[in-house]
Amino acid sequence: MSAYVVRRVLSMLLLLLLLSLVVFILFSILPTDPARLTCGKACTPEIIEANRHRLGLDLPVMQQYWEFLKGLFVGRTYAANSPDPINCSAPCLGYSFRRREEVLILIKDGLPTTIWLALGAFVFWMVAGISLGVYAAIRRGTWRDKTVMSVSLVGYSLPSFFIGLLAIFFIIIKWNLLPYPSWVPPQENPIGFLQTMILPWIILAILYAAFYMRLTRNQMLEVLGEDYIRTARAKGLPERTVIGKHALRAGLTPIVTAAGLDLAGLLGGAIIIESLFSLPGIGSLAISSVNDSDLPVIVGITLVTATFIIVANLIVDLLYAAIDPRVRLG
Amino acid sequence: MSDSTRAFLDVRDLTVSFPTEGGLVHAVEGVSFSIERGETLAIVGESGSGKSVSAQAIMGLINRKAGHISGEVWLNGQNIVAMSDDDVRKLRGSEMAMIFQDPMSSLHPFYKIGAQLSEAVRVHQKVSKADAKAQAIDMLGRVGIPDPKSRADTYPHQLSGGMRQRVMIAMALINSPSLLIADEPTTALDVTVQAQILELIASLQSEFDTAVVLITHDLGIVADVADDVAVMYGGRLVERANVDDIFYRAQMPYTLGLLSSVPRLDQVTSDRLDPIPGNPPSPINLPPGCVFQPRCSYSHLVGGTTCEMQRPELLQINADHFVRCHLDEAERVRISTEVTHVFHGGQA
């Protein structure tokens, strides 16, 4: 088991290394010129070239990549020979010349907002999705099942920016039920935090809940036809134990997989919801970096998001083994 | 309520049907039989003959929203068909228990077998977890599982098919039920293991004085273990008798057909088996007359369209021999002698 984890962590690191290389090469062949972005409107080719040299952007791609990797472990200094060198301490994920800030600090600033958004929505959609999915499965074929399924289809097909705009227009602007969203950390103002987050949570959760409801329903329907469920009933177990313990446990595995990966994906930022509700998270950072062609930030976010997903994959595999004794790690 | 003349398990006129999109499925129609404690009744029939559905109806395992059940199932003086779902549930696993065909899929793959057994104990008995575990280990030992204490901590996939069926039997009998329904308990097992499992059921049956309903299509098993036999076809009981009458004096053409299709090593009169022609009827679209008529090679002896148009009644031949057939008695006895004579090794 622990040998398995060590092996998985090593292959994870290798995967990340490869991924960073691919991302680096991809972004280096983009037509966007980072050196061009370092000077403002009054720009001459001479200044651009000077900046390009100063920041090491004239080096070959592989050498730039090497500098980037080295920076992760020992930090790096941009424009070392100029009068105002830029220090980026280890682990240096890059430097945004646009924002004049280290990429890692930008991500660190946005991460709490994104984590709160993702976790809150996760709780909402898991509770709603699983319970409604189980409900629909045990009421299969009835009008209740059909209602739940139709509502989920509507939830699944409505784009979140549409529901989000509707919610902002009616709940916040027209009916004044909630103040206009402005991010405050929960430790500073718990009530303001909840007032800001409740709508993003629900709107983000609707899309996922619809998917998890269908997933849970299908899983439950499959499991409820299994022989061991008939055995559980033949033992005289009450129906709630048959459903809640025997059936749900057996149907959980694909739900756990999907949940782990979805949550990890959300930690890389929920671009639409964050922009809509002006939440200063990773998603907002990503969208504004794309608008500004701020390549170092985009590379940094891509790598951080990828790391989340790869780590989530490992956790999901470990959970698999915890749920299903037939799964042997190794 | 309790009626001293009523048999321990008394099934009367049991009818089960399922509405489906293709029409009403008549799975079981008017089935009656009875059995006392300590006895074994074998229910024999092809797939789709309604034997498993009858068993599940007795156990209350048929969802009443999905299927219509009528008739009476008296277990120890209580009519299960008339009871509430929750009252039937309390009888399941305590008064009546069931084991299934496929031990590979009948145990929950995610729980240790000890936990699955103690769970069965704790639904019906108010005992501590430790007590339930001790009972589970004891029962595993009694069904012949070596080293039950450590086996209790294994998962089903770590056991062989025969061992899993032993676990199923242990789980079924752990609350000493007075009725055990075994639905093809050996079909999925190796031949060598089959005999061990049947022997185990028989020895536990005499120990607990259990009534056993054994569902099977294997006449060899029937001959070995059954006291009484009920033959089902197309959802109906077509013949019911004690085991000797079935093997030596069966009168229903379908029963005789089953007897003729048993492979025999000592048979020299014919070089191939004598299967029943045709297929079982569709339970949605049953023939209007005798359900066996389309496959029956004797219906021309009745004459007219009686077999095609009229449902035969279940006739009582003697105290415990019933047969459902339009043939007159003399013809039935003649055919019976012909077939059973050959079956039991005589010259035709």
XYZ file of C-alpha atoms in Angstrom:
678
model
C 0.000 0.000 0.000
C 2.627 2.584 1.010
C 4.906 1.313 -1.764
C 1.985 1.891 -4.097
C 1.545 5.460 -2.876
C 5.267 6.173 -3.278
C 5.186 4.783 -6.796
C 2.104 6.817 -7.641
C 3.626 10.022 -6.239
C 6.792 9.495 -8.295
C 4.849 8.930 -11.483
C 2.745 11.987 -10.617
C 5.888 14.114 -10.424
C 7.072 12.757 -13.751
C 3.695 13.518 -15.280
C 3.795 17.059 -13.951
C 7.274 17.550 -15.365
C 6.150 16.396 -18.805
C 3.029 18.499 -18.549
C 4.983 21.630 -17.658
C 7.267 21.034 -20.636
C 4.323 20.661 -23.008
C 2.622 23.747 -21.593
C 5.849 25.718 -21.842
C 6.454 24.735 -25.457
C 2.831 25.375 -26.390
C 2.888 28.860 -24.969
C 6.283 29.645 -26.488
C 4.997 29.013 -29.996
C 2.004 31.295 -29.489
C 2.199 34.467 -31.605
C 1.945 36.584 -28.462
C 5.240 38.290 -27.695
C 5.779 38.699 -23.947
C 8.506 41.239 -24.533
C 6.103 43.417 -26.475
C 3.831 43.475 -23.449
C 6.548 44.773 -21.150
C 6.414 48.309 -22.457
C 3.507 50.620 -22.783
C 2.169 52.639 -25.696
C 5.311 54.671 -26.265
C 7.282 51.709 -27.408
C 10.129 51.369 -29.850
C 11.613 48.171 -31.276
C 14.818 49.016 -29.434
C 13.097 49.040 -26.033
C 11.346 45.756 -26.815
C 14.613 44.110 -27.810
C 16.355 45.484 -24.720
C 13.572 44.152 -22.519
C 13.607 40.824 -24.333
C 17.273 40.446 -23.565
C 16.931 41.784 -20.014
C 14.215 39.211 -19.151
C 15.917 36.295 -20.861
C 13.172 35.967 -23.436
C 15.729 35.832 -26.246
C 17.109 32.533 -25.003
C 16.145 29.258 -26.732
C 12.892 27.675 -25.430
C 14.617 24.759 -23.735
C 16.911 27.090 -21.880
C 13.956 29.219 -20.787
C 12.255 26.049 -19.586
C 15.349 25.100 -17.661
C 15.401 28.535 -16.024
C 11.739 28.075 -15.162
C 12.380 24.648 -13.578
C 15.391 25.963 -11.691
C 13.289 28.863 -10.446
C 10.811 26.414 -8.946
C 13.489 25.088 -6.629
C 15.976 27.897 -6.047
C 14.097 30.985 -7.122
C 15.285 33.304 -9.851
C 16.118 36.889 -10.524
C 14.837 38.631 -13.634
C 16.892 41.418 -15.160
C 19.770 40.694 -12.839
C 22.151 43.188 -14.487
C 19.757 46.105 -14.614
C 19.396 48.789 -11.963
C 16.053 47.372 -10.754
C 16.298 43.546 -10.735
C 13.137 41.527 -9.967
C 13.473 38.845 -7.341
C 11.209 35.836 -7.458
C 11.887 33.605 -4.489
C 11.623 29.789 -4.585
C 9.306 28.190 -5.485
C 9.134 30.653 -8.340
C 6.262 29.851 -10.691
C 7.048 32.801 -12.881
C 6.598 36.553 -12.779
C 3.830 38.650 -14.245
C 5.434 41.704 -15.804
C 1.976 42.978 -16.462
C 0.891 42.943 -12.839
C 4.373 43.321 -11.426
C 3.769 40.424 -9.081
C 4.981 36.850 -8.633
C 2.616 34.359 -10.229
C 2.579 32.229 -7.090
C 1.421 35.161 -4.992
C -1.334 35.980 -7.481
C -2.552 32.369 -7.325
C -2.268 32.258 -3.543
C -4.391 35.379 -3.310
C -7.115 33.916 -5.483
C -7.093 30.403 -4.096
C -9.080 30.908 -0.837
C -12.014 32.414 -2.737
C -11.975 29.596 -5.252
C -11.666 26.924 -2.553
C -14.618 28.357 -0.633
C -16.674 28.568 -3.782
C -15.824 25.023 -4.866
C -16.310 23.401 -1.444
C -19.644 25.104 -0.796
C -21.002 24.183 -4.208
C -19.626 20.652 -3.775
C -21.593 20.147 -0.556
C -24.779 21.495 -2.174
C -24.555 19.392 -5.307
C -23.506 16.167 -3.589
C -26.340 16.354 -1.063
C -28.940 17.351 -3.639
C -27.656 15.105 -6.426
C -27.277 11.918 -4.405
C -30.472 12.242 -2.400
C -32.616 13.140 -5.411
C -30.926 10.419 -7.467
C -31.677 7.776 -4.825
C -35.226 9.085 -4.517
C -35.806 8.889 -8.267
C -34.330 5.389 -8.391
C -36.560 3.939 -5.682
C -39.577 5.651 -7.246
C -38.608 4.552 -10.736
C -41.255 4.963 -13.364
C -43.593 7.030 -11.183
C -44.520 10.643 -11.819
C -42.187 11.642 -8.966
C -39.253 10.026 -10.745
C -40.233 11.652 -14.010
C -40.575 15.073 -12.353
C -37.161 14.823 -10.736
C -35.606 13.697 -13.992
C -37.220 16.468 -16.029
C -36.167 19.122 -13.547
C -32.625 17.762 -13.673
C -32.651 17.914 -17.455
C -33.685 21.580 -17.275
C -30.959 22.268 -14.701
C -28.454 20.473 -16.876
C -29.308 22.373 -20.013
C -29.543 25.914 -18.624
C -26.176 27.672 -18.951
C -24.961 28.903 -15.581
C -24.360 32.443 -16.875
C -28.038 32.548 -17.801
C -29.333 31.329 -14.424
C -26.700 33.497 -12.769
C -27.832 36.635 -14.567
C -31.467 35.860 -13.811
C -30.622 35.353 -10.145
C -28.664 38.587 -9.961
C -31.398 40.507 -11.729
C -34.323 39.217 -9.666
C -32.902 38.285 -6.273
C -30.335 41.058 -5.922
C -31.450 43.958 -8.087
C -35.221 43.690 -8.300
C -36.251 42.151 -4.999
C -33.228 43.282 -2.930
C -33.156 39.952 -1.104
C -29.371 39.890 -0.996
C -26.750 42.653 -1.151
C -24.704 42.956 -4.291
C -21.928 40.333 -4.057
C -18.566 41.535 -2.815
C -16.011 39.084 -1.584
C -15.160 39.071 2.122
C -13.233 36.254 3.797
C -15.484 34.262 6.175
C -13.267 34.985 9.173
C -13.764 38.735 8.704
C -17.500 38.863 8.113
C -19.254 35.493 8.202
C -22.676 36.912 7.374
C -21.440 39.019 4.491
C -19.510 35.982 3.289
C -22.631 33.798 3.289
C -24.713 36.539 1.618
C -22.130 36.806 -1.122
C -21.568 33.107 -1.598
C -25.033 31.604 -1.367
C -26.049 32.420 -4.938
C -22.753 31.368 -6.559
C -22.881 28.135 -4.562
C -26.391 27.278 -5.627
C -25.948 28.264 -9.264
C -22.685 26.377 -9.575
C -24.275 23.408 -7.786
C -27.328 23.243 -10.071
C -25.319 22.150 -13.076
C -23.373 19.516 -11.156
C -26.361 18.353 -9.101
C -28.263 17.577 -12.298
C -25.402 15.400 -13.482
C -24.913 13.652 -10.127
C -28.626 13.003 -9.816
C -28.616 11.139 -13.117
C -25.408 9.318 -12.254
C -26.750 8.276 -8.836
C -30.089 7.190 -10.254
C -28.469 5.026 -12.909
C -26.059 3.521 -10.414
C -28.838 2.758 -7.941
C -31.052 1.195 -10.592
C -28.209 -1.042 -11.625
C -27.303 -2.031 -8.088
C -30.909 -2.558 -6.965
C -31.173 -5.354 -9.523
C -28.194 -7.180 -8.042
C -28.565 -10.534 -6.332
C -27.017 -9.315 -3.091
C -29.746 -6.708 -2.737
C -32.313 -9.516 -2.937
C -30.251 -11.328 -0.299
C -30.330 -8.249 1.923
C -34.119 -8.152 1.635
C -34.349 -11.912 2.244
C -32.447 -11.355 5.503
C -35.303 -9.161 6.635
C -33.377 -5.884 6.603
C -35.585 -2.789 6.594
C -35.796 -1.098 3.216
C -33.880 1.967 4.413
C -30.911 -0.259 5.340
C -31.147 -2.083 2.023
C -31.086 1.207 0.125
C -28.970 3.404 2.369
C -26.342 0.837 3.288
C -26.173 -2.084 0.878
C -27.204 -0.402 -2.356
C -25.645 3.027 -1.886
C -22.296 1.625 -0.799
C -22.157 -0.563 -3.883
C -23.196 2.222 -6.218
C -20.826 4.804 -4.773
C -17.615 4.062 -6.661
C -18.265 5.930 -9.920
C -19.820 8.785 -7.951
C -16.655 9.139 -5.870
C -14.506 9.172 -8.996
C -16.571 11.836 -10.669
C -16.788 13.890 -7.473
C -13.035 13.862 -6.893
C -12.229 14.975 -10.404
C -15.001 17.565 -10.565
C -13.951 19.119 -7.279
C -10.314 19.231 -8.366
C -11.326 20.783 -11.679
C -13.284 23.468 -9.847
C -10.274 24.322 -7.703
C -8.703 25.517 -10.935
C -11.347 28.232 -10.960
C -14.979 28.531 -11.956
C -14.496 31.139 -14.640
C -18.124 31.998 -15.400
C -19.432 32.069 -11.850
C -16.432 33.967 -10.494
C -16.690 36.601 -13.222
C -20.439 36.897 -12.826
C -20.315 37.435 -9.091
C -17.031 39.396 -9.064
C -15.296 36.815 -6.929
C -11.521 37.382 -6.991
C -10.631 33.712 -7.434
C -8.471 31.681 -9.778
C -11.154 31.784 -12.458
C -11.235 35.585 -12.505
C -7.433 35.646 -12.523
C -7.373 33.239 -15.457
C -9.871 35.171 -17.539
C -8.175 38.521 -16.989
C -4.754 36.997 -17.712
C -6.088 35.642 -20.976
C -7.504 39.065 -21.827
C -4.130 40.655 -21.042
C -2.091 37.893 -22.724
C -0.317 37.541 -19.401
C 1.435 34.279 -20.284
C 3.344 33.554 -17.059
C 0.086 33.659 -15.075
C -1.698 31.399 -17.548
C 1.160 28.894 -17.412
C 1.112 29.011 -13.613
C -2.658 28.479 -13.366
C -2.522 25.649 -15.883
C 0.147 23.860 -13.874
C -1.560 24.399 -10.525
C -4.897 23.156 -11.897
C -3.226 20.137 -13.438
C -1.590 19.359 -10.113
C -4.968 19.466 -8.373
C -6.442 17.027 -10.865
C -3.509 14.639 -10.727
C -3.529 14.641 -6.924
C -7.317 14.143 -6.937
C -6.813 11.144 -9.208
C -4.519 9.538 -6.675
C -6.924 10.269 -3.818
C -9.814 8.803 -5.818
C -7.843 5.634 -6.486
C -7.043 5.304 -2.790
C -10.723 5.828 -1.946
C -11.623 3.118 -4.463
C -9.591 0.628 -2.507
C -11.193 1.803 0.715
C -14.691 1.363 -0.728
C -14.252 -1.848 -2.699
C -12.197 -4.606 -1.071
C -11.839 -6.357 -4.410
C -9.673 -3.489 -5.679
C -6.071 -4.286 -4.952
C -3.578 -1.469 -5.117
C -0.262 -2.396 -6.581
C -56.020 -17.637 14.025
C -53.822 -20.715 14.277
C -55.627 -23.673 12.837
C -54.552 -27.090 14.012
C -55.558 -28.765 10.774
C -53.614 -26.324 8.641
C -50.223 -27.477 7.403
C -47.132 -25.611 8.571
C -46.717 -23.967 5.162
C -49.993 -23.930 3.297
C -50.099 -22.197 -0.077
C -53.591 -21.859 -1.497
C -54.473 -20.625 -4.931
C -51.392 -18.406 -5.169
C -51.560 -16.149 -8.204
C -48.924 -13.624 -9.208
C -49.082 -11.367 -12.229
C -47.008 -8.428 -13.388
C -48.396 -5.663 -15.569
C -45.825 -4.830 -18.245
C -45.865 -2.732 -21.377
C -46.299 -5.885 -23.446
C -49.334 -6.968 -21.415
C -50.124 -8.760 -18.179
C -47.546 -11.436 -17.361
C -49.250 -14.372 -15.660
C -46.237 -15.681 -13.782
C -48.074 -17.928 -11.319
C -51.692 -19.009 -11.477
C -53.661 -20.842 -8.813
C -50.787 -22.740 -7.210
C -51.563 -24.708 -4.045
C -49.339 -26.963 -1.975
C -48.495 -27.598 1.625
C -45.574 -28.877 3.637
C -44.914 -29.765 7.264
C -41.816 -29.055 9.344
C -38.994 -31.488 8.663
C -40.291 -32.270 5.189
C -38.837 -31.384 1.815
C -40.964 -30.315 -1.110
C -39.293 -30.097 -4.481
C -40.728 -27.683 -7.026
C -39.683 -28.795 -10.490
C -40.076 -27.033 -13.795
C -38.315 -25.334 -16.686
C -37.131 -21.730 -16.582
C -40.142 -19.445 -16.671
C -42.462 -22.036 -15.181
C -43.111 -19.746 -12.219
C -41.209 -21.681 -9.578
C -38.902 -18.862 -8.514
C -41.719 -16.323 -8.579
C -43.784 -18.594 -6.320
C -40.870 -18.813 -3.906
C -40.367 -15.065 -3.902
C -44.093 -14.533 -3.339
C -43.947 -16.807 -0.297
C -40.973 -14.820 1.012
C -42.784 -11.539 0.404
C -39.943 -10.511 -1.906
C -42.223 -9.400 -4.713
C -42.743 -5.674 -4.723
C -46.495 -5.276 -4.443
C -46.368 -2.167 -6.574
C -44.795 -4.171 -9.374
C -46.812 -7.362 -9.102
C -50.335 -8.397 -8.097
C -50.451 -11.241 -5.615
C -53.623 -13.051 -4.630
C -54.427 -16.273 -2.831
C -53.183 -17.300 0.572
C -49.777 -18.220 1.953
C -50.159 -19.541 5.486
C -46.946 -19.885 7.418
C -47.441 -21.278 10.889
C -51.003 -19.967 10.982
C -50.300 -16.478 9.605
C -51.379 -15.444 6.122
C -48.388 -13.690 4.580
C -50.337 -12.327 1.596
C -52.639 -10.411 3.938
C -49.865 -9.037 6.170
C -48.272 -5.599 5.941
C -44.914 -5.318 4.198
C -43.162 -4.585 7.457
C -44.696 -7.570 9.244
C -43.590 -9.856 6.426
C -40.138 -8.316 6.596
C -39.893 -9.280 10.255
C -40.635 -12.896 9.337
C -38.000 -12.886 6.605
C -34.711 -14.152 7.918
C -36.258 -15.188 11.236
C -39.209 -17.500 10.449
C -38.458 -18.079 6.785
C -35.209 -17.818 4.903
C -34.021 -18.243 1.375
C -30.850 -19.204 -0.430
C -30.263 -18.432 -4.058
C -28.846 -19.954 -7.162
C -25.662 -17.974 -7.601
C -23.533 -17.696 -4.459
C -21.024 -15.630 -6.452
C -23.374 -12.680 -6.716
C -25.658 -13.252 -3.734
C -23.240 -11.991 -1.092
C -22.453 -8.291 -0.881
C -18.953 -7.867 -2.331
C -18.029 -4.946 -0.061
C -18.740 -6.432 3.368
C -16.890 -9.123 5.293
C -18.859 -12.329 5.606
C -18.790 -12.160 9.400
C -20.380 -8.713 9.213
C -23.028 -9.916 6.765
C -23.954 -12.758 9.125
C -24.008 -10.659 12.272
C -26.144 -8.118 10.450
C -28.703 -10.892 9.868
C -28.573 -11.710 13.590
C -28.983 -8.146 14.718
C -32.025 -7.417 12.567
C -34.007 -10.036 14.415
C -32.376 -10.426 17.819
C -31.577 -7.807 20.415
C -27.975 -8.801 21.027
C -24.673 -6.956 21.261
C -22.319 -6.759 18.310
C -19.917 -9.127 20.045
C -22.701 -11.683 20.648
C -23.826 -11.460 17.042
C -20.256 -11.939 15.859
C -19.890 -14.985 18.105
C -23.117 -16.448 16.724
C -21.878 -15.776 13.196
C -18.594 -17.564 13.812
C -20.404 -20.480 15.461
C -22.775 -20.799 12.506
C -19.914 -20.634 9.982
C -18.338 -23.551 11.818
C -21.586 -25.503 11.711
C -21.880 -25.234 7.942
C -18.427 -26.731 7.649
C -16.257 -23.708 7.032
C -12.784 -24.454 8.338
C -11.254 -21.923 10.736
C -14.489 -19.893 10.961
C -12.979 -17.270 13.236
C -10.518 -15.999 10.671
C -12.841 -16.701 7.726
C -15.376 -14.337 9.261
C -12.951 -11.521 8.460
C -12.639 -12.350 4.777
C -14.579 -10.898 1.886
C -16.792 -13.063 -0.357
C -14.406 -12.819 -3.315
C -11.769 -14.578 -1.260
C -13.891 -17.741 -0.983
C -14.722 -20.470 -3.492
C -18.240 -20.956 -4.864
C -18.974 -23.897 -2.575
C -17.732 -21.959 0.458
C -19.873 -18.989 -0.480
C -22.942 -21.169 -0.758
C -22.102 -22.496 2.711
C -21.943 -18.891 3.903
C -25.341 -18.255 2.298
C -26.759 -21.287 4.092
C -25.227 -20.143 7.367
C -26.749 -16.701 6.888
C -30.143 -18.172 6.037
C -30.223 -20.495 9.031
C -28.575 -18.262 11.623
C -31.905 -17.268 13.196
C -33.176 -20.896 13.077
C -36.025 -20.275 10.613
C -38.656 -22.979 10.369
C -38.942 -22.628 6.591
C -36.015 -22.654 4.200
C -36.541 -21.985 0.509
C -33.605 -23.062 -1.619
C -33.840 -21.711 -5.157
C -31.596 -23.928 -7.273
C -28.930 -23.904 -4.554
C -26.500 -26.150 -6.419
C -27.013 -25.161 -10.059
C -24.018 -22.839 -10.119
C -21.702 -25.235 -8.300
C -19.348 -28.039 -9.316
C -20.921 -31.484 -9.278
C -18.676 -32.633 -6.448
C -19.667 -29.649 -4.346
C -23.389 -30.085 -5.150
C -23.652 -33.279 -3.131
C -21.901 -31.699 -0.140
C -24.248 -28.718 -0.177
C -27.361 -30.915 -0.423
C -26.082 -33.071 2.398
C -25.431 -29.984 4.485
C -28.957 -28.695 3.889
C -30.390 -32.097 4.811
C -28.397 -32.384 8.026
C -29.247 -28.837 9.141
C -32.869 -29.540 8.211
C -33.067 -32.450 10.610
C -31.186 -30.500 13.276
C -33.530 -27.499 13.147
C -36.653 -29.428 12.057
C -36.947 -27.082 9.095
C -39.449 -27.312 6.290
C -37.501 -27.097 3.033
C -38.846 -25.992 -0.305
C -36.268 -26.956 -2.888
C -36.579 -25.405 -6.317
C -34.715 -27.317 -8.964
C -34.819 -28.625 -12.474
C -32.559 -31.553 -11.626
C -34.638 -34.719 -11.188
C -31.617 -36.525 -9.769
C -31.622 -34.132 -6.812
C -35.381 -34.544 -6.467
C -35.056 -38.310 -6.212
C -32.361 -37.899 -3.542
C -33.871 -35.391 -1.174
C -37.552 -34.698 -1.771
C -40.538 -36.098 0.131
C -43.080 -34.424 -2.123
C -42.815 -33.033 -5.611
C -44.740 -30.238 -7.286
C -44.285 -29.996 -11.044
C -44.918 -26.548 -12.524
C -45.515 -25.582 -16.109
C -46.559 -22.234 -17.549
C -47.166 -20.794 -14.072
C -49.417 -23.665 -13.057
C -49.043 -26.706 -10.924
C -49.512 -29.584 -13.347
C -48.792 -32.503 -11.058
C -48.228 -32.941 -7.356
C -47.435 -36.163 -5.551
C -45.026 -37.826 -3.206
C -41.640 -38.592 -4.697
C -42.369 -42.271 -5.403
C -45.584 -41.505 -7.239
C -43.763 -38.948 -9.383
C -41.000 -41.319 -10.372
C -43.083 -44.506 -10.710
C -46.654 -43.415 -11.330
C -46.550 -39.914 -12.842
C -49.537 -39.294 -15.089
C -49.189 -35.816 -16.545
C -47.539 -35.867 -20.010
C -45.249 -32.978 -19.030
C -43.906 -34.834 -15.979
C -43.422 -37.891 -18.110
C -41.597 -35.747 -20.660
C -39.256 -34.484 -17.935
C -38.568 -38.048 -16.849
C -37.785 -39.099 -20.439
C -35.380 -36.232 -20.973
C -33.125 -37.237 -18.084
C -29.836 -38.555 -19.469
C -29.179 -42.105 -18.315
C -25.946 -44.012 -18.556
C -27.583 -47.434 -18.380
C -30.097 -46.750 -21.120
C -29.639 -49.028 -24.133
C -33.050 -48.736 -25.761
C -32.298 -45.473 -27.527
C -29.084 -43.793 -28.516
C -30.293 -40.283 -27.890
C -32.283 -38.297 -25.363
C -35.962 -37.822 -25.750
C -36.485 -34.109 -25.167
C -39.881 -32.440 -24.996
C -40.469 -30.747 -28.371
C -41.135 -27.023 -28.585
C -40.615 -24.174 -26.095
C -42.335 -23.098 -22.885
C -45.300 -20.797 -23.476
C -44.993 -17.022 -23.237
C -46.469 -15.939 -19.894
C -48.087 -12.951 -21.647
C -49.780 -15.022 -24.303
C -50.785 -18.320 -22.748
C -52.665 -20.862 -24.872
C -56.410 -20.725 -24.162
C -56.676 -24.390 -23.280
C -54.183 -26.608 -21.492
C -50.948 -24.591 -21.339
C -48.946 -27.696 -22.230
C -51.128 -28.700 -25.178
C -48.904 -27.209 -27.951
C -46.058 -29.487 -26.867
C -48.084 -32.474 -25.753
C -47.742 -35.631 -27.848
C -50.844 -37.212 -26.316
C -53.469 -34.495 -26.782
C -54.815 -36.202 -29.933
C -55.974 -39.022 -27.668
C -58.456 -36.665 -25.984
C -60.263 -35.855 -29.189
C -62.051 -32.720 -30.342
C -60.653 -29.385 -29.285
C -60.866 -29.999 -25.540
C -57.114 -29.635 -24.971
C -56.898 -26.535 -27.195
C -59.900 -24.745 -25.747
C -60.430 -25.804 -22.129
C -58.221 -25.284 -19.093
C -57.947 -28.648 -17.325
C -58.736 -28.790 -13.601
C -56.350 -30.200 -11.029
C -57.741 -33.726 -10.444
C -57.193 -35.632 -7.273
C -56.162 -39.227 -7.994
C -55.542 -40.310 -4.438
C -54.820 -38.750 -1.049
C -51.774 -36.789 -2.178
C -51.553 -37.237 -5.929
C -52.978 -34.461 -8.099
C -52.747 -34.132 -11.845
C -53.920 -31.511 -14.331
C -54.824 -33.271 -17.578
C -57.771 -33.863 -19.939
C -56.787 -37.452 -20.665
C -59.052 -39.997 -19.007
C -57.585 -42.030 -16.229
C -57.147 -45.276 -18.171
C -55.094 -43.484 -20.858
C -52.973 -41.695 -18.249
C -52.178 -44.946 -16.458
C -51.323 -46.642 -19.754
C -48.936 -43.844 -20.846
C -47.488 -43.664 -17.378
C -46.663 -47.360 -17.317
C -45.107 -47.130 -20.778
C -42.832 -44.206 -19.947
C -41.875 -44.985 -16.355
C -41.187 -48.572 -17.332
C -38.599 -47.413 -19.837
C -37.259 -44.801 -17.437
C -36.669 -47.336 -14.707
C -34.689 -49.576 -17.005
C -37.282 -52.056 -18.245
C -37.673 -53.125 -21.853
C -40.258 -51.181 -23.792
